[in-house]
XYZ file of C-alpha atoms in Angstrom:
712
model
C -4.298 12.020 19.798
C -1.299 11.211 21.522
C -2.737 9.187 24.161
C -4.717 7.336 21.756
C -1.635 6.129 20.110
C 0.419 5.817 23.523
C -1.957 4.272 25.567
C -5.355 3.040 24.671
C -4.194 1.309 21.697
C -1.057 0.075 23.090
C -3.230 -1.585 25.884
C -5.378 -3.051 23.359
C -2.774 -4.440 20.907
C -0.324 -5.484 23.702
C -2.360 -7.145 26.426
C -5.382 -8.573 24.653
C -5.261 -8.932 20.568
C -1.682 -9.930 20.384
C -2.349 -12.633 22.877
C -5.224 -13.786 20.959
C -3.554 -13.979 17.700
C -0.378 -15.743 19.240
C -2.786 -18.740 19.783
C -3.022 -18.792 15.887
C 0.927 -18.799 15.240
C 3.037 -21.695 14.444
C 4.589 -22.375 17.649
C 7.814 -23.105 16.402
C 8.158 -20.025 14.250
C 9.148 -16.637 15.744
C 6.962 -13.691 15.391
C 7.621 -10.129 14.562
C 4.966 -7.321 15.572
C 4.639 -3.825 14.411
C 2.048 -0.732 15.141
C 1.512 1.217 12.196
C -0.717 4.667 12.562
C -1.631 5.985 9.106
C -2.245 9.876 9.295
C -1.688 12.889 7.268
C 1.358 15.179 7.282
C 2.309 18.402 5.467
C 5.503 18.075 3.533
C 7.049 19.751 0.702
C 8.826 17.035 -1.459
C 8.452 19.154 -4.504
C 9.109 22.554 -2.620
C 5.531 23.364 -2.433
C 3.613 22.271 0.683
C 1.182 19.402 0.278
C -0.962 16.676 2.227
C 0.856 13.155 2.188
C 0.042 10.166 4.155
C 2.528 9.283 6.598
C 3.235 5.878 8.809
C 4.169 6.449 12.447
C 5.074 10.234 11.274
C 7.121 9.007 8.704
C 7.347 9.543 4.657
C 8.069 6.811 3.620
C 7.019 4.529 6.236
C 9.113 2.139 8.213
C 10.352 -1.187 7.258
C 8.981 -4.661 8.013
C 11.893 -6.727 8.765
C 11.240 -10.507 9.139
C 12.659 -13.754 8.249
C 11.288 -16.618 6.052
C 8.630 -18.485 7.948
C 8.162 -15.862 10.779
C 4.601 -14.969 11.836
C 3.957 -11.118 11.141
C 1.528 -9.039 13.149
C 0.959 -5.712 12.090
C -1.918 -3.734 13.850
C -3.158 -0.719 11.526
C -4.689 2.385 13.201
C -6.470 4.570 10.510
C -6.194 8.119 11.637
C -7.058 9.411 8.041
C -10.531 10.603 7.335
C -11.435 8.110 4.540
C -11.344 4.298 4.655
C -7.977 2.248 4.539
C -6.871 -1.118 3.688
C -3.031 -2.024 3.582
C -1.682 -4.756 0.943
C 1.536 -6.203 0.910
C 3.185 -6.230 -2.516
C 4.417 -9.813 -3.323
C 3.954 -11.284 -0.138
C 1.904 -14.456 -0.929
C -0.246 -15.041 2.240
C -0.114 -18.673 1.750
C -3.657 -20.085 2.224
C -4.765 -16.906 3.870
C -6.106 -14.326 1.224
C -8.078 -12.838 4.401
C -4.952 -10.865 5.098
C -4.196 -9.494 1.519
C -5.667 -6.170 2.062
C -7.405 -5.456 -1.155
C -11.065 -4.507 -1.170
C -12.217 -7.987 -2.748
C -10.776 -9.631 0.069
C -11.060 -7.422 2.972
C -13.499 -4.856 4.327
C -12.131 -1.387 4.644
C -10.927 -0.096 7.886
C -12.991 3.107 8.584
C -11.619 6.061 10.046
C -10.522 6.161 13.541
C -10.379 2.405 13.683
C -7.907 -0.317 13.579
C -7.709 -3.915 12.520
C -4.623 -6.248 12.766
C -3.053 -8.322 10.158
C -1.557 -11.284 11.032
C 0.059 -13.951 8.676
C 3.197 -16.207 7.963
C 6.049 -15.410 5.488
C 6.146 -18.899 4.306
C 8.820 -20.101 2.171
C 9.803 -16.532 0.939
C 12.838 -14.189 0.923
C 13.518 -11.020 -0.787
C 12.417 -7.469 -1.343
C 8.915 -6.181 -1.240
C 6.834 -3.270 -0.012
C 3.479 -2.665 1.585
C 1.247 0.360 0.528
C -2.511 1.426 0.933
C -4.388 -0.198 -1.724
C -7.692 2.096 -1.969
C -8.375 4.949 -4.056
C -5.337 6.099 -5.335
C -3.703 6.726 -1.750
C -0.491 5.270 -2.438
C -0.360 8.302 -4.703
C -0.047 10.292 -1.515
C 2.259 8.137 0.229
C 1.634 5.465 3.032
C 4.141 3.035 1.661
C 7.101 1.385 3.406
C 9.647 -1.770 2.564
C 9.301 -5.164 3.600
C 12.403 -7.058 3.817
C 12.305 -11.140 4.234
C 15.594 -12.226 5.057
C 17.026 -15.857 4.544
C 17.107 -18.313 7.302
C 20.577 -18.734 8.799
C 20.810 -22.123 7.421
C 19.978 -20.855 4.062
C 23.096 -19.395 2.169
C 22.618 -16.402 -0.144
C 24.483 -16.642 -3.724
C 26.739 -13.751 -3.186
C 29.225 -12.329 -0.402
C 27.117 -11.062 2.646
C 27.048 -7.204 1.616
C 28.280 -4.226 3.918
C 24.919 -3.007 4.387
C 21.424 -2.771 3.089
C 19.776 0.389 1.788
C 16.274 0.695 0.938
C 15.472 3.198 -2.117
C 11.786 4.317 -2.981
C 11.479 6.004 -6.310
C 8.292 7.326 -7.876
C 6.628 9.866 -9.948
C 4.895 12.437 -8.069
C 2.055 15.148 -8.437
C 1.655 18.246 -6.324
C -2.075 17.430 -5.994
C -2.940 15.000 -3.670
C -4.504 11.580 -4.320
C -8.160 13.215 -3.805
C -7.636 15.608 -6.379
C -6.185 13.146 -8.706
C -9.282 11.004 -8.154
C -11.500 14.142 -9.006
C -9.641 14.297 -12.280
C -9.941 10.902 -13.223
C -13.535 10.988 -12.354
C -14.099 13.776 -14.414
C -12.552 11.729 -17.597
C -9.030 13.654 -17.375
C -5.726 12.229 -17.940
C -3.316 12.675 -14.982
C -0.766 14.175 -17.335
C 2.848 14.701 -17.089
C 4.010 14.097 -13.281
C 5.343 17.122 -11.499
C 8.639 15.451 -10.507
C 10.104 12.225 -9.355
C 11.233 11.426 -5.869
C 13.924 9.185 -4.275
C 12.931 8.231 -0.852
C 10.208 11.166 -0.489
C 12.617 13.953 -1.408
C 14.829 15.458 -4.281
C 13.268 16.349 -7.678
C 15.840 17.533 -9.880
C 16.312 21.445 -9.991
C 16.545 21.555 -13.785
C 15.306 25.295 -13.821
C 15.939 27.661 -11.249
C 12.744 29.586 -11.875
C 10.399 27.031 -12.192
C 11.620 24.418 -9.244
C 11.645 26.199 -6.048
C 15.215 26.559 -4.209
C 15.880 24.725 -0.995
C 14.812 21.270 -2.137
C 16.356 18.841 -0.083
C 17.752 15.562 -1.624
C 17.879 12.399 0.037
C 21.410 11.785 0.885
C 22.708 7.810 1.232
C 25.999 7.593 3.548
C 28.428 4.801 2.341
C 32.083 3.876 3.084
C 34.787 3.449 0.474
C 35.682 0.067 -0.415
C 32.277 -1.549 1.022
C 29.482 -3.419 -1.091
C 25.893 -2.429 -0.297
C 22.735 -4.088 -1.215
C 20.229 -1.422 -2.523
C 16.537 -2.552 -2.549
C 14.992 -0.437 -5.178
C 11.055 -0.166 -5.272
C 9.091 1.926 -7.928
C 6.091 3.061 -5.977
C 5.119 5.771 -8.091
C 1.641 6.567 -9.844
C 2.369 5.518 -13.543
C 5.570 6.168 -14.921
C 8.518 3.800 -15.773
C 11.717 4.896 -14.257
C 15.360 4.451 -15.391
C 17.397 4.167 -12.106
C 21.474 4.841 -12.221
C 24.249 5.938 -9.976
C 26.804 8.321 -11.528
C 30.012 6.155 -12.264
C 28.749 3.276 -10.454
C 27.680 -0.152 -11.587
C 24.535 -2.070 -10.663
C 24.959 -5.960 -10.114
C 21.574 -7.293 -10.619
C 20.992 -9.859 -7.813
C 17.310 -10.608 -7.045
C 13.814 -9.462 -7.790
C 10.722 -9.834 -5.891
C 11.730 -12.881 -3.836
C 14.015 -14.886 -6.515
C 17.736 -14.281 -7.108
C 18.934 -13.550 -10.556
C 21.766 -14.551 -12.748
C 24.204 -11.796 -11.710
C 25.164 -9.165 -14.125
C 26.139 -5.713 -14.221
C 24.223 -2.641 -15.745
C 24.963 0.984 -15.990
C 21.161 1.745 -15.796
C 18.128 -0.236 -15.306
C 14.568 0.149 -15.971
C 12.031 -0.055 -13.143
C 8.421 -0.247 -13.780
C 5.674 0.616 -11.609
C 4.998 -1.604 -8.781
C 8.412 -3.523 -9.328
C 11.262 -4.174 -6.981
C 14.967 -5.135 -7.662
C 18.064 -5.800 -5.375
C 21.413 -4.495 -6.844
C 24.761 -4.907 -5.230
C 26.946 -1.545 -5.663
C 30.646 -1.422 -4.793
C 31.818 1.805 -3.622
C 35.052 1.753 -5.770
C 35.044 5.254 -6.879
C 37.141 8.302 -5.870
C 36.033 8.837 -2.451
C 36.705 12.459 -2.280
C 33.470 13.390 -3.940
C 29.738 12.739 -3.758
C 27.630 11.108 -6.694
C 24.022 11.660 -8.381
C 21.656 8.904 -7.609
C 18.960 9.318 -10.298
C 15.570 7.969 -11.266
C 14.063 9.647 -14.518
C 11.100 8.863 -16.675
C 11.149 6.596 -19.524
C 10.213 7.044 -23.089
C 9.631 11.066 -22.706
C 11.680 13.306 -24.945
C 14.595 15.341 -24.231
C 12.556 18.462 -23.163
C 11.009 16.470 -20.498
C 13.133 13.860 -19.093
C 14.812 16.258 -16.541
C 11.640 17.794 -15.453
C 10.497 14.359 -14.474
C 13.682 13.148 -12.727
C 14.382 12.534 -9.186
C 17.798 12.922 -7.601
C 19.811 11.644 -4.640
C 23.217 11.875 -3.121
C 25.482 9.032 -2.649
C 27.870 10.576 0.173
C 31.318 8.719 0.780
C 32.058 9.045 4.504
C 35.449 10.779 3.478
C 34.091 13.049 0.811
C 35.515 16.483 0.448
C 33.022 18.000 -1.988
C 29.434 17.851 -3.463
C 28.290 15.731 -6.479
C 29.198 17.524 -9.631
C 29.068 17.468 -13.130
C 25.962 16.780 -15.351
C 23.346 13.952 -14.678
C 24.212 10.686 -16.273
C 22.014 10.582 -19.351
C 19.295 8.349 -19.619
C 18.983 5.737 -22.530
C 18.315 7.505 -25.830
C 15.554 5.513 -27.348
C 12.221 7.577 -26.694
C 10.468 6.096 -29.767
C 11.964 2.543 -29.489
C 11.356 0.380 -26.672
C 13.332 -2.647 -27.853
C 16.282 -1.708 -25.649
C 14.150 -1.886 -22.569
C 12.370 -4.900 -23.636
C 15.770 -6.751 -24.401
C 16.914 -5.612 -20.960
C 13.997 -7.319 -19.263
C 14.390 -10.443 -21.318
C 17.848 -10.346 -19.970
C 16.828 -11.015 -16.524
C 17.095 -14.870 -15.692
C 16.655 -16.952 -12.646
C 19.281 -18.280 -11.004
C 18.285 -21.717 -10.925
C 21.305 -22.971 -8.981
C 20.821 -20.717 -5.507
C 18.682 -21.548 -2.916
C 15.763 -19.407 -2.256
C 13.555 -19.876 0.964
C 14.505 -23.570 0.885
C 17.425 -25.660 0.575
C 16.654 -26.934 -2.911
C 17.707 -24.780 -5.948
C 15.226 -22.269 -7.501
C 15.435 -24.126 -10.713
C 14.259 -27.425 -9.367
C 10.651 -26.688 -10.516
C 10.651 -27.732 -14.204
C 7.649 -25.380 -15.314
C 8.370 -25.446 -19.007
C 7.568 -29.258 -19.127
C 4.227 -28.915 -17.385
C 1.019 -29.141 -19.342
C -1.017 -25.856 -19.537
C -4.511 -26.555 -18.124
C -6.088 -23.119 -19.181
C -5.161 -19.891 -21.194
C -6.500 -16.504 -20.458
C -5.680 -13.665 -22.715
C -6.022 -10.234 -21.253
C -6.518 -7.341 -23.483
C -5.947 -3.636 -22.127
C -7.170 -0.701 -23.843
C -7.282 3.015 -23.221
C -9.963 4.359 -20.924
C -13.689 4.346 -22.517
C -16.867 5.680 -21.511
C -19.230 3.397 -20.000
C -22.552 4.990 -18.827
C -21.230 8.430 -18.946
C -17.956 7.838 -17.006
C -14.453 7.281 -17.854
C -13.332 3.461 -17.251
C -10.650 1.201 -17.854
C -11.097 -2.433 -18.726
C -9.775 -5.991 -19.328
C -11.586 -7.541 -21.856
C -14.307 -5.292 -22.008
C -14.957 -5.406 -18.608
C -14.405 -2.606 -16.038
C -14.283 -4.173 -12.589
C -16.611 -2.594 -9.786
C -15.488 -3.411 -6.336
C -17.784 -6.072 -4.529
C -19.645 -4.622 -1.654
C -19.079 -7.775 0.264
C -15.593 -9.489 -0.264
C -15.271 -12.536 -2.111
C -14.485 -15.377 0.151
C -16.612 -13.715 2.792
C -19.788 -13.867 0.502
C -18.692 -17.571 0.035
C -18.547 -18.601 3.872
C -21.991 -16.703 4.275
C -23.917 -17.922 1.080
C -24.525 -14.504 -0.129
C -26.091 -14.563 -3.516
C -25.046 -12.157 -6.107
C -21.948 -10.548 -4.467
C -20.114 -11.392 -7.675
C -19.964 -13.348 -11.066
C -17.955 -16.113 -12.103
C -18.210 -15.262 -15.975
C -15.053 -13.329 -16.745
C -14.052 -14.086 -20.247
C -10.715 -15.817 -21.233
C -10.164 -13.983 -24.121
C -11.286 -10.621 -25.745
C -14.893 -10.761 -26.954
C -16.620 -8.473 -29.500
C -19.216 -6.583 -27.240
C -19.441 -3.412 -25.858
C -17.552 -2.723 -22.622
C -19.394 -2.873 -19.171
C -19.201 -2.332 -15.655
C -19.343 -5.642 -13.636
C -18.316 -7.628 -10.652
C -16.774 -10.496 -12.945
C -13.962 -12.653 -11.627
C -12.129 -15.810 -12.774
C -13.121 -19.077 -11.483
C -9.973 -20.707 -11.431
C -9.068 -24.550 -10.716
C -7.082 -25.370 -7.770
C -3.865 -27.098 -8.723
C -4.362 -25.880 -12.341
C -1.278 -24.759 -14.182
C -2.328 -21.470 -16.496
C -1.026 -19.595 -18.872
C -1.849 -15.791 -18.594
C -1.011 -13.321 -21.707
C -1.301 -9.845 -21.111
C -1.976 -8.085 -24.447
C -1.266 -4.057 -24.170
C -3.499 -2.292 -26.642
C -3.016 0.966 -24.651
C -0.772 3.830 -25.426
C 1.348 3.390 -22.260
C 3.512 0.976 -20.640
C 1.710 -0.944 -18.099
C 2.718 -3.169 -15.002
C 0.477 -6.182 -14.029
C 0.507 -7.730 -10.490
C -0.779 -11.018 -9.037
C -1.527 -11.070 -5.488
C -0.772 -14.466 -3.730
C 1.560 -15.697 -6.330
C 4.882 -15.441 -8.097
C 4.692 -16.372 -12.040
C 7.268 -17.169 -14.732
C 7.598 -14.514 -17.191
C 8.239 -16.918 -20.062
C 8.026 -14.420 -22.967
C 7.146 -10.762 -24.217
C 7.335 -9.304 -27.755
C 5.640 -6.447 -29.829
C 2.328 -7.474 -32.019
C -0.549 -9.373 -31.268
C 0.049 -12.847 -29.319
C -1.104 -16.114 -31.329
C -0.274 -19.776 -30.091
C 2.827 -19.725 -32.568
C 4.280 -16.793 -29.901
C 4.928 -19.888 -27.540
C 7.851 -20.943 -29.847
C 9.679 -17.968 -28.400
C 8.766 -18.759 -24.802
C 11.946 -19.318 -22.343
C 11.196 -22.778 -20.815
C 14.334 -23.136 -18.853
C 15.470 -20.184 -16.546
C 12.386 -17.514 -16.925
C 12.566 -15.042 -13.858
C 9.727 -15.749 -11.505
C 8.250 -12.588 -9.812
C 4.920 -11.096 -9.079
C 4.813 -7.754 -11.303
C 5.697 -7.715 -14.945
C 5.825 -4.885 -17.559
C 3.745 -4.821 -20.793
C 5.070 -2.598 -23.381
C 2.430 -0.619 -25.501
C 1.562 -2.598 -28.686
C 2.956 -5.757 -27.310
C 2.038 -8.728 -25.105
C 3.637 -10.615 -21.998
C 2.969 -14.147 -21.342
C 3.182 -15.970 -17.823
C 2.918 -19.106 -16.387
C 1.384 -19.822 -12.769
C 1.074 -22.779 -10.948
C -2.436 -22.255 -8.713
C -1.294 -23.940 -5.644
C -2.638 -21.031 -3.144
C -6.357 -21.414 -2.565
C -8.073 -18.152 -1.853
C -9.369 -15.170 -3.844
C -6.562 -13.291 -5.403
C -6.242 -9.949 -6.971
C -5.099 -9.454 -10.831
C -4.729 -5.918 -11.388
C -2.614 -3.233 -13.204
C -0.058 -1.671 -11.019
C -0.622 1.812 -12.616
C -2.657 3.562 -10.382
C -4.800 5.852 -12.452
C -5.961 2.586 -14.813
C -6.372 0.593 -11.371
C -8.771 3.138 -10.128
C -10.790 3.123 -13.531
C -11.421 -0.754 -13.003
C -8.587 -2.475 -14.721
C -8.524 -5.548 -12.548
C -10.333 -8.780 -11.684
C -9.854 -11.774 -9.179
C -8.975 -15.207 -9.280
C -11.278 -17.496 -7.209
C -9.313 -20.412 -6.163
C -11.080 -23.383 -3.983
C -10.277 -26.788 -3.285
C -13.493 -28.747 -4.390
C -12.382 -32.019 -2.575
C -12.158 -30.306 0.825
C -14.894 -27.913 0.322
C -12.249 -24.907 0.717
C -10.688 -26.408 4.184
C -7.164 -26.043 2.525
C -7.674 -22.367 3.451
C -7.316 -20.850 6.906
C -10.591 -19.895 8.408
C -12.106 -16.537 8.605
C -9.961 -14.532 10.956
C -11.593 -13.803 14.540
C -11.270 -10.178 14.004
C -12.782 -9.935 10.527
C -14.329 -6.883 9.408
C -17.967 -7.184 8.000
C -19.492 -4.980 5.454
C -21.806 -4.983 2.712
C -24.375 -7.477 2.772
C -22.940 -8.887 6.194
C -22.433 -5.476 8.014
C -24.984 -6.482 10.495
C -22.598 -8.957 11.725
C -19.891 -6.269 12.766
C -18.627 -6.328 16.351
C -17.393 -3.636 18.418
C -17.427 -0.954 15.782
C -20.860 -1.461 14.124
C -24.138 0.192 15.356
C -25.381 -3.034 16.464
C -25.289 -4.567 20.015
C -22.152 -6.091 21.365
C -21.244 -7.730 24.558
C -18.203 -7.006 26.501
C -16.801 -9.725 28.878
C -15.516 -8.409 32.230
C -14.920 -9.463 36.022
C -17.453 -11.988 37.540
C -20.561 -13.406 35.718
C -21.769 -10.131 34.637
C -22.053 -8.679 30.978
C -22.186 -5.410 29.763
C -24.063 -4.530 26.979
C -23.235 -1.859 24.480
C -26.096 -0.999 22.091
C -26.428 1.244 18.773
C -23.166 2.771 19.159
C -24.057 5.963 17.211
C -22.573 8.472 19.454
C -20.540 11.330 17.640
C -17.088 8.986 18.504
C -16.445 5.357 17.770
C -15.481 2.848 20.191
C -11.708 2.458 19.982
C -10.726 0.020 22.417
C -12.016 -3.125 24.372
C -11.205 -5.320 27.152
C -8.435 -5.455 29.543
C -8.730 -8.515 31.277
C -9.598 -8.841 34.030
C -12.185 -5.998 33.691
C -12.545 -4.020 30.818
C -12.514 -0.809 29.094
C -14.452 1.014 26.436
C -13.080 4.056 24.878
C -14.508 6.647 22.454
C -12.873 9.441 20.253
C -14.867 12.744 19.996
C -13.885 15.251 16.955
C -10.565 13.449 16.488
C -8.958 14.859 19.706
C -10.566 14.176 22.903
C -10.405 10.315 23.717
C -12.518 9.226 26.786
C -12.326 5.836 28.423
C -14.547 4.893 31.117
C -14.903 1.641 33.107
C -16.619 -1.670 32.490
C -16.412 -2.569 36.324
C -18.788 -0.655 38.407
C -20.645 -2.845 41.111
C -23.641 -0.617 40.786
C -24.178 -1.421 37.019
C -26.873 -3.917 35.845
C -26.437 -6.377 33.005
C -29.590 -5.304 31.158
C -29.326 -3.977 27.649
C -30.772 -0.241 27.557
C -34.160 0.112 25.264
C -32.986 3.326 23.615
C -29.400 4.523 22.540
C -27.468 6.696 25.017
C -27.780 10.479 24.345
C -25.229 11.483 26.504
C -21.363 11.551 25.864
C -18.801 10.185 28.452
C -16.350 12.675 29.856
C -13.520 12.836 32.077
C -13.067 15.767 34.751
C -10.600 17.095 36.797
C -10.822 18.760 39.862
C -8.500 21.543 38.687
C -9.707 21.921 34.985
C -12.421 21.329 32.701
C -10.352 18.699 30.901
C -8.196 16.067 32.770
C -4.837 16.906 32.499
C -1.819 14.986 30.893
C -0.570 13.031 34.078
C 1.159 9.869 33.108
C 0.629 6.623 34.897
C 3.532 7.246 37.439
C 4.592 9.492 40.623
C 3.786 12.472 38.679
C 0.145 12.086 39.227
C -0.739 14.665 42.160
C -2.050 13.290 45.289
C -5.263 15.502 45.335
C -6.401 14.707 41.671
C -9.688 13.788 41.418
C -11.286 12.293 38.551
C -14.856 11.598 37.573
C -16.902 9.603 34.881
C -20.314 10.710 34.261
C -22.101 7.673 33.413
C -25.096 8.016 31.038
C -28.175 6.558 32.789
C -29.833 5.528 29.657
C -26.912 3.127 29.157
C -26.531 1.529 32.516
C -29.971 1.962 34.062
C -28.505 3.866 37.340
C -29.437 7.023 38.735
C -28.557 10.272 36.862
C -26.906 11.480 40.076
C -24.675 8.479 40.542
C -20.860 9.147 39.971
C -17.953 6.920 40.996
C -14.824 9.042 42.667
C -11.546 7.590 43.130
C -8.774 9.461 44.830
C -5.123 9.011 44.662
C -4.587 9.739 48.414
C -5.153 6.420 49.702
C -2.353 3.811 49.825
C -5.242 0.963 49.308
C -5.558 2.613 45.780
C -2.998 2.062 43.221
C -2.116 3.135 39.753
C -3.255 0.484 37.519
C -2.642 1.935 33.915
C -0.316 2.697 31.100
C 1.453 5.509 29.520
C 4.132 7.878 29.834
C 5.479 11.420 28.823
C 2.505 13.764 28.349
C -0.366 11.359 28.554
C -1.600 8.271 30.170
C -4.414 6.042 30.857
C -4.668 4.702 34.433
C -7.179 2.869 36.714
C -7.469 3.308 40.389
C -8.813 0.198 42.236
C -11.243 0.382 44.750
C -12.241 -2.934 46.531
C -13.442 -5.429 43.817
C -14.083 -2.769 41.307
C -11.835 -1.027 38.940
C -12.229 2.576 38.158
C -10.747 3.629 34.601
C -10.274 7.173 33.666
C -8.561 8.982 30.729
C -5.762 11.608 31.067
C -5.710 13.556 27.691
C -3.353 16.249 26.533
């Protein structure tokens, strides 16, 4: 596996695909590139070993750090044993829903495959995060921060902080996402979480018997007298959390890409999927540490300490640990009005510049005529066809087998239905692929009516919206009299309290297919979502970017899949010849192709052995075999049954001989034909990649290239 990460895929990403993608970027805008490997990791965040999802071996994952208008390239390698999609909460993907990373817009990345996201972060700043969007995977991790910095020419509306700190908070279960899925499939509720994590660590040890000893808290190091920007994200499964720091104030400054009017809080409610920036001054007694706390909202006194995460704020000259009781949570278990009033107090800083020089308040949303209203009612889970499902307006969404815009481009009939009701209807609930046919350049009103029993968060991909009102009871047209038409906060995720409504206004200026969903993972998994299909009829959709060259195909279009499908593909290499690879149904998958000139094709078997062989042999013919190959490709060494872990360096011994057994069914050459290359000749030279304990290298003989793999 180390070679897979260090060599083959570096070759693919660095030399081949990145070069292709660079032609798609705006020449005047810089690019940032990342390589993310998603894999399982054993960790004990609650004191009990369990499987989590790591990114590049880290839990939480690494940060994507970019600046307004940068082109972002992220090559994602799925080393899980299930499908994967990566979505980017709050990143608007202007005109480019192909990169959004949800199942209605993208085919999943299968196990042992990779896919490269490429998008521009157009006209955005702020605090966001990425996470895996399929099948409750976020409940096991896989998330990381996405920071969008202002361009140098655009001022920020506060003094430059002395540091930038990312904090992930979220409820957590000792069962992984697979077990949680099974519980939901069986019609069960997930129940009270087993704890709350801060940056993947630290449930509060409220009971010395029930909570194991030795639990590690996340420690945040600060210097006295300095001010830090804390970017706090609730990446949990379903629990609203109250965030606070012992003896410190939180100065609210930004949420999900928009600067707020600055105001101090001693504690702040952050709901599932939401992100906030606070400025925190280190102005307390620096001789001791302080508790950072995230605790569940709206639970009784006997439960809140159980569902609490703790971190440590450590002053650089501190002489003692944090002490004293944890700062108390708000005492309003049965009265959510305090939380709602706090949310309503968050206002847009209309005079501050955002991503552009013009003030954030220059868009006068309150004076624009509403073109259409959607009232979306959510209910507790119901039974549909014998299974537990969650609904919006009586529709429990079923994921399309063929992504929406891909189906449009290829005229796939029946991939979805444009019949999502704009208000609750008096009819039995049903499972369906119903989406909203929205009008491009429309200005719509969406009302979330929460008739469920829990606080819900709703999120809209591709957009931010103005949160103009929320209140208890049933929304009516008269409720518009309560709207904030002047300085409502613009964001992408809003809370909706049980027995209450939240209204948002959205300007539909970003064509594509965009996911509108509940962020509570249990309800999302059970079908509480839909999509808005927004196309420009005057230009036949050409306002959007075209289908990416590396698009994955599935569903009705699976036969179009290149490289990783069971269908024939052609791979170019030196000269005019073409090598055909047909019906790739070996025990491995094609992992990498093409290093030009010449080429490489790689297979992985049993998640361990990666074997690469040459595309450039003079004796190969260009005919496609009539039957798929039966043999495996393999690498051999003169001293071992498996090739030794030599790097492409002087460490390669002169007497090493590597052979590739070429399946005759594939290439039409004799069964005894083998190509051998030795390192003893000065005419042959290392052509490859890799370092440390593994490497891929090729030995060039004459006009051909012989490529082998070295595995550890």
